[in-house]
PDB file of C-alpha atoms in Angstrom:
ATOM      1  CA  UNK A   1      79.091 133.967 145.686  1.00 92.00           C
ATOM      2  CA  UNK A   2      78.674 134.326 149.613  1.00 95.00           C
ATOM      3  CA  UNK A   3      75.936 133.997 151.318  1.00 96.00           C
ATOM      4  CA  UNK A   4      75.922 135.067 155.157  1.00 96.00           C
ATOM      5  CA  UNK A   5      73.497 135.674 157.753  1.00 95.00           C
ATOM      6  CA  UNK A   6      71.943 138.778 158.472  1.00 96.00           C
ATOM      7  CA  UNK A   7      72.364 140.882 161.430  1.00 92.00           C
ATOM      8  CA  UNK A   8      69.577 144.292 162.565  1.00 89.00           C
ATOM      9  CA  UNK A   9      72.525 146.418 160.674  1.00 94.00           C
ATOM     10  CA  UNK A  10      71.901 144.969 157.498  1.00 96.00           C
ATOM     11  CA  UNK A  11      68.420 146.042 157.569  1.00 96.00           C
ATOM     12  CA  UNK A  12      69.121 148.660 154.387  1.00 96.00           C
ATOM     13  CA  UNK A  13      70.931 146.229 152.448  1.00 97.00           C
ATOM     14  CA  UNK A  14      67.904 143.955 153.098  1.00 96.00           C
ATOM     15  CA  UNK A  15      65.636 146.222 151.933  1.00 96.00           C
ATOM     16  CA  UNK A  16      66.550 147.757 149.192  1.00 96.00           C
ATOM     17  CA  UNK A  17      67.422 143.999 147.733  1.00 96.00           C
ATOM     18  CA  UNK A  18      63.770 143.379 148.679  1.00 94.00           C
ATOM     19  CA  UNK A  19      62.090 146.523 146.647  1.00 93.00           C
ATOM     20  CA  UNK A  20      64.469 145.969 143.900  1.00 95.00           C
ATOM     21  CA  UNK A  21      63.344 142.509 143.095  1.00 93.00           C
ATOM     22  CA  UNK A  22      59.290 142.971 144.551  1.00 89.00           C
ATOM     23  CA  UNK A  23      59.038 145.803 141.920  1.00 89.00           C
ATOM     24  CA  UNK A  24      57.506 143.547 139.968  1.00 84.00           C
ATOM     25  CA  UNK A  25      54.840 142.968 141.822  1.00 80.00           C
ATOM     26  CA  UNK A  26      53.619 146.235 142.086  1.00 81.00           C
ATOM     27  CA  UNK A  27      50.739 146.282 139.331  1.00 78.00           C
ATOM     28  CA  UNK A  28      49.779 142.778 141.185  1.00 77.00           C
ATOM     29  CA  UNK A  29      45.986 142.382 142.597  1.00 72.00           C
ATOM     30  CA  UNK A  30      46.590 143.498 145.770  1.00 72.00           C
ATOM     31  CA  UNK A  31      50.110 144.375 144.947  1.00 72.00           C
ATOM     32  CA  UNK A  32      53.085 142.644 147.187  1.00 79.00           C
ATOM     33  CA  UNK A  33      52.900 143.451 150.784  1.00 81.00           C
ATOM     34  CA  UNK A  34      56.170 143.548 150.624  1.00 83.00           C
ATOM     35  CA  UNK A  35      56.554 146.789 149.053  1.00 83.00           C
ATOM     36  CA  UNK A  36      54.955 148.545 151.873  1.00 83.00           C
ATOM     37  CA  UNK A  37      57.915 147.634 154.290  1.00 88.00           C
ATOM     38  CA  UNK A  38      60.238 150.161 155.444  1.00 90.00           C
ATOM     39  CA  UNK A  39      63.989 149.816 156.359  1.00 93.00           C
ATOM     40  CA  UNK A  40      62.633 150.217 160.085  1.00 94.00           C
ATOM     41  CA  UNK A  41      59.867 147.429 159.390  1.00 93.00           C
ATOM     42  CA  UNK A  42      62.830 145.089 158.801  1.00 95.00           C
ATOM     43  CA  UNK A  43      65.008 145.995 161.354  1.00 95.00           C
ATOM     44  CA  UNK A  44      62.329 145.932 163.922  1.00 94.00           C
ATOM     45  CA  UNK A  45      61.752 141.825 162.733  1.00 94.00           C
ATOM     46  CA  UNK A  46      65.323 141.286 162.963  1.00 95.00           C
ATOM     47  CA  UNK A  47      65.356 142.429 166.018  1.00 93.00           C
ATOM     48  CA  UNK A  48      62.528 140.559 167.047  1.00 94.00           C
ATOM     49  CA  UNK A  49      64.243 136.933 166.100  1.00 93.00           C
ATOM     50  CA  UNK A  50      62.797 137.088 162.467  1.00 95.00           C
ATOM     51  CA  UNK A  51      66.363 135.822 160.908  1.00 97.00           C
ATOM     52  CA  UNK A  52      67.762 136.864 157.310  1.00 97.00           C
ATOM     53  CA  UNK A  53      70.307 135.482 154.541  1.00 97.00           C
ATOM     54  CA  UNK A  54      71.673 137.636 152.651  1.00 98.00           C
ATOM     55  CA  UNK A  55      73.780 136.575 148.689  1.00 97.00           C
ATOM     56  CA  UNK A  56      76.491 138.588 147.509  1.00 97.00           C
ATOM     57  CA  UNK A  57      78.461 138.546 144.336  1.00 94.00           C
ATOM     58  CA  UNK A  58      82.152 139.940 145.225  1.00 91.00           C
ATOM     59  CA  UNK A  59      80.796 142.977 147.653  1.00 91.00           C
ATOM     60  CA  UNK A  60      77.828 143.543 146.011  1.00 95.00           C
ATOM     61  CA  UNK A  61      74.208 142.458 147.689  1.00 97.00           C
ATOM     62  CA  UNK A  62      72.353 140.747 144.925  1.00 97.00           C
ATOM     63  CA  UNK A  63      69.788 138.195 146.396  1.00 97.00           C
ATOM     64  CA  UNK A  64      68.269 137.661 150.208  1.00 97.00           C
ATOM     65  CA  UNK A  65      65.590 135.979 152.442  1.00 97.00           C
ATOM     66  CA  UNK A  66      63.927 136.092 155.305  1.00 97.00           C
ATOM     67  CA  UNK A  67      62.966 133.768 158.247  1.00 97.00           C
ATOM     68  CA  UNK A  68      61.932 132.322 161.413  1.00 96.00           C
ATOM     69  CA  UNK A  69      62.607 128.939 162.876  1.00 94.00           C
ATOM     70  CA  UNK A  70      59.730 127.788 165.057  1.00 87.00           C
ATOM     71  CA  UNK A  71      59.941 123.971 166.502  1.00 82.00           C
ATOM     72  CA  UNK A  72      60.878 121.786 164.260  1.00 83.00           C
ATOM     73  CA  UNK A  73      59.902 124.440 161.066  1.00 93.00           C
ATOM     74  CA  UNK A  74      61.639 127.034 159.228  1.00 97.00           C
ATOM     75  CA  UNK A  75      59.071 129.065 157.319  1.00 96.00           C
ATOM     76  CA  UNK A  76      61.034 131.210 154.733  1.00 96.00           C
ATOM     77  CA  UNK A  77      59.294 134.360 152.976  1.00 95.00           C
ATOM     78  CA  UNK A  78      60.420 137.553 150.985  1.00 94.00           C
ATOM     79  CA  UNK A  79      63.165 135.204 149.053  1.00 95.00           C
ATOM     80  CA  UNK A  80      64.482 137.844 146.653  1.00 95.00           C
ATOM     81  CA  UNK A  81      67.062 138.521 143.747  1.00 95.00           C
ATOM     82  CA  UNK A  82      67.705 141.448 141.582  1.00 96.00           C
ATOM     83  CA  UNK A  83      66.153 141.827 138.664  1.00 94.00           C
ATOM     84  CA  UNK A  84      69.052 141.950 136.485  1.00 95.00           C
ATOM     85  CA  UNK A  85      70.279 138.791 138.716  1.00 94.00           C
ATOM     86  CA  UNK A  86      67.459 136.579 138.160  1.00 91.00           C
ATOM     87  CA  UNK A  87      68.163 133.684 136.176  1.00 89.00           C
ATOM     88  CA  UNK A  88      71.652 132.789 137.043  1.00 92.00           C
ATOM     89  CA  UNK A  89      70.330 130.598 139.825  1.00 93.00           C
ATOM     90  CA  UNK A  90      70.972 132.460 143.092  1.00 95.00           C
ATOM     91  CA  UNK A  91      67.746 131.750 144.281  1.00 94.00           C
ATOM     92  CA  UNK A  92      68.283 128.188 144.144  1.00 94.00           C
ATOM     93  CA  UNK A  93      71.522 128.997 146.112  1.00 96.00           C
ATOM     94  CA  UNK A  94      70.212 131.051 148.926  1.00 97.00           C
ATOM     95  CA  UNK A  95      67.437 128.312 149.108  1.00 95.00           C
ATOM     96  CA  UNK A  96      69.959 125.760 149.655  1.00 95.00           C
ATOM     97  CA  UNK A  97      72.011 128.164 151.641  1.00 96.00           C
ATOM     98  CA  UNK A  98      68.667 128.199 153.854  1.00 95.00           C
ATOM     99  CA  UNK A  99      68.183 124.224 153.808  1.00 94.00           C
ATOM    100  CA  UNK A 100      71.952 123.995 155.595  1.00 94.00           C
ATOM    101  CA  UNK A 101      71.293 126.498 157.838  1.00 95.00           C
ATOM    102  CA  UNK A 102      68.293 124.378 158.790  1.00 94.00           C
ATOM    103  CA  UNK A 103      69.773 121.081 158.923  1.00 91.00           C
ATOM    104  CA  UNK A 104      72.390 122.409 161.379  1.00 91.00           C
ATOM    105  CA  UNK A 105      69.592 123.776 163.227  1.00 90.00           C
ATOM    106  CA  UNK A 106      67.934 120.583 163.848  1.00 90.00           C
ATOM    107  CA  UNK A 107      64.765 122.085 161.951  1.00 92.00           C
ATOM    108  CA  UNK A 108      63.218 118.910 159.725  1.00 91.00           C
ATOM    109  CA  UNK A 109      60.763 120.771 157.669  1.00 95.00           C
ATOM    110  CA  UNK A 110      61.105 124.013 155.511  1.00 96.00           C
ATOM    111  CA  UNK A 111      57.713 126.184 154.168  1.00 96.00           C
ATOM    112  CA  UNK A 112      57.293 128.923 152.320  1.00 96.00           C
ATOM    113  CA  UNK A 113      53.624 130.087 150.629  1.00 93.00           C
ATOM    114  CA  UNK A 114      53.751 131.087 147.169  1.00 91.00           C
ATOM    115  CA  UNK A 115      50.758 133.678 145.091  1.00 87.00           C
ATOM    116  CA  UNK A 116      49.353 130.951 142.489  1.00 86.00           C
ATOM    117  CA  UNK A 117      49.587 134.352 140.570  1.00 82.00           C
ATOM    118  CA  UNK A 118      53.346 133.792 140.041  1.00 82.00           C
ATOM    119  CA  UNK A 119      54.380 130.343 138.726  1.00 83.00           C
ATOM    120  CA  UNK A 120      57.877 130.806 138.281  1.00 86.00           C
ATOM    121  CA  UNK A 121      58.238 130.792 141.586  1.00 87.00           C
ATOM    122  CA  UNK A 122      56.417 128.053 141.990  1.00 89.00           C
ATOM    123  CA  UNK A 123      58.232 126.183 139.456  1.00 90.00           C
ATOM    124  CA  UNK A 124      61.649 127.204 141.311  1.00 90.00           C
ATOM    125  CA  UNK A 125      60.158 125.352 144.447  1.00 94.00           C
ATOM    126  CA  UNK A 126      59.037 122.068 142.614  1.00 94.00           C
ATOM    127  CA  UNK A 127      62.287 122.114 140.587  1.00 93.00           C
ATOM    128  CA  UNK A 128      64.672 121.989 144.045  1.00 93.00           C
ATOM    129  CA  UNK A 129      61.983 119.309 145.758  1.00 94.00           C
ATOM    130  CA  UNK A 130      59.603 121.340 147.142  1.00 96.00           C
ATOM    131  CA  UNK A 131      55.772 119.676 147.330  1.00 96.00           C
ATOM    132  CA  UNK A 132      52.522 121.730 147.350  1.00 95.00           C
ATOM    133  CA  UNK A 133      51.051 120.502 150.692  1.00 95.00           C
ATOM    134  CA  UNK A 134      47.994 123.387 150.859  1.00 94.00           C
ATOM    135  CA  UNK A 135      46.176 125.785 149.038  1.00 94.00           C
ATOM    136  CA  UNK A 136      44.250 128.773 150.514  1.00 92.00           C
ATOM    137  CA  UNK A 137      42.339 132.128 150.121  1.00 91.00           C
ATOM    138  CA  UNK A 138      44.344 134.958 152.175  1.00 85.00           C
ATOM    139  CA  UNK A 139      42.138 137.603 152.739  1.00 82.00           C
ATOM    140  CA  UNK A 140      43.694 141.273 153.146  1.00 76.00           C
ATOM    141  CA  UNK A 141      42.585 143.509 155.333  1.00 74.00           C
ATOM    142  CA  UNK A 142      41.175 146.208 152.314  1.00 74.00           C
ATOM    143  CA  UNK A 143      39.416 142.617 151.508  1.00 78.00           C
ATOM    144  CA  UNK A 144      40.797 141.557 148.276  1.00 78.00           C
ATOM    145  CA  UNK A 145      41.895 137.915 148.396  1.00 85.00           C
ATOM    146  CA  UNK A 146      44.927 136.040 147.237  1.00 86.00           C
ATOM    147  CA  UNK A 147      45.521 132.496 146.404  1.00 90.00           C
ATOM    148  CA  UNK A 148      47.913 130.741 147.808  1.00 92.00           C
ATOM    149  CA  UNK A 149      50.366 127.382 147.504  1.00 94.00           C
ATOM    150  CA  UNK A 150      51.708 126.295 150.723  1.00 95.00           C
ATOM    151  CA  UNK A 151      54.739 124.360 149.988  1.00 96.00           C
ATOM    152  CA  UNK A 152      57.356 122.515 151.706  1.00 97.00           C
ATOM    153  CA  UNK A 153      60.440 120.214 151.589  1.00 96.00           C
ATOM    154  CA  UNK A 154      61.318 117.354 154.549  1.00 94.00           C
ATOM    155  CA  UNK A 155      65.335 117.774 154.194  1.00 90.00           C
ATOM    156  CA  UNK A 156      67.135 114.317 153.682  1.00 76.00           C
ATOM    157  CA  UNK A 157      68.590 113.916 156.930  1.00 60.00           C
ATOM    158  CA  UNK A 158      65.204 113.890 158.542  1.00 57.00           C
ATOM    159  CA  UNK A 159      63.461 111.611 155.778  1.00 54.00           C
ATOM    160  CA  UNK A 160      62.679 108.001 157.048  1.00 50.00           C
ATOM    161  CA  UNK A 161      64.825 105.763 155.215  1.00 42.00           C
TER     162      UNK A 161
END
């Protein structure tokens, strides 16, 4: 497995690794925003400073997230594996992949927000060290709400001893 950062010409791979494994969520209340980004959407973050990772096994993509570092925070979103990937614990690896990427970064603190509607995910967080630290009503713009976990993880070199 490799995992290596993104650049704005990897915005298809990104993508279609993102539908892929959000295709789930489609019959979700609201379904995943997500699945209304376009190849363009993505390439537009990346070129914007929104960061990705993407995981492959031998040359093909099969996991990815994206990113931003801001201050002393990296706030990770869109983690996502194939469906016929799941399982085998790449999202653990990209996560860690992510935690390296912001220790060398000087970044002490890594967030992500998780739907309370999907506890798997949730239970991937808590089971690499990730705390709950929030919980919240989103409200979308049709107005349907989602609940929210806010979650996050102090990395080890930052912790006070």
């Amino acid at each position: 497995m490799v995992i290596r950062a993104a650049t704005a010409s990897d915005s298809a791979v990104i993508h279609d690794v993102m539908m892929k494994a959000f295709e789930e969520y489609k019959n979700e209340t609201p379904p995943s925003s997500a699945l209304e980004e376009t190849i363009q959407s993505v390439s537009d973050a990346l070129e914007k400073g929104e960061k990705a990772l993407i995981a492959f096994d031998e040359d093909e993509p099969v996991g990815m997230v994206r990113f931003q570092v801001k201050k002393e925070d990296l706030y990770f979103y869109r983690l996502s594996v194939l469906p016929k990937k799941q399982g085998d614990g790449i999202g653990k690896k990209i996560v860690r992949a992510l935690e390296e990427y912001a220790s060398r970064a000087g970044v002490s603190t890594i967030r992500c927000k998780v739907r309370l509607t999907v506890p798997k995910n949730l239970n991937l967080y808590s089971s690499i060290g990730y705390i709950t630290y929030d919980e919240e009503v989103l409200m979308k713009p049709n107005g349907v709400e989602i609940k929210v976990i806010s979650m996050k993880k102090v990395l080890s070199a930052f912790k006070e001893e």
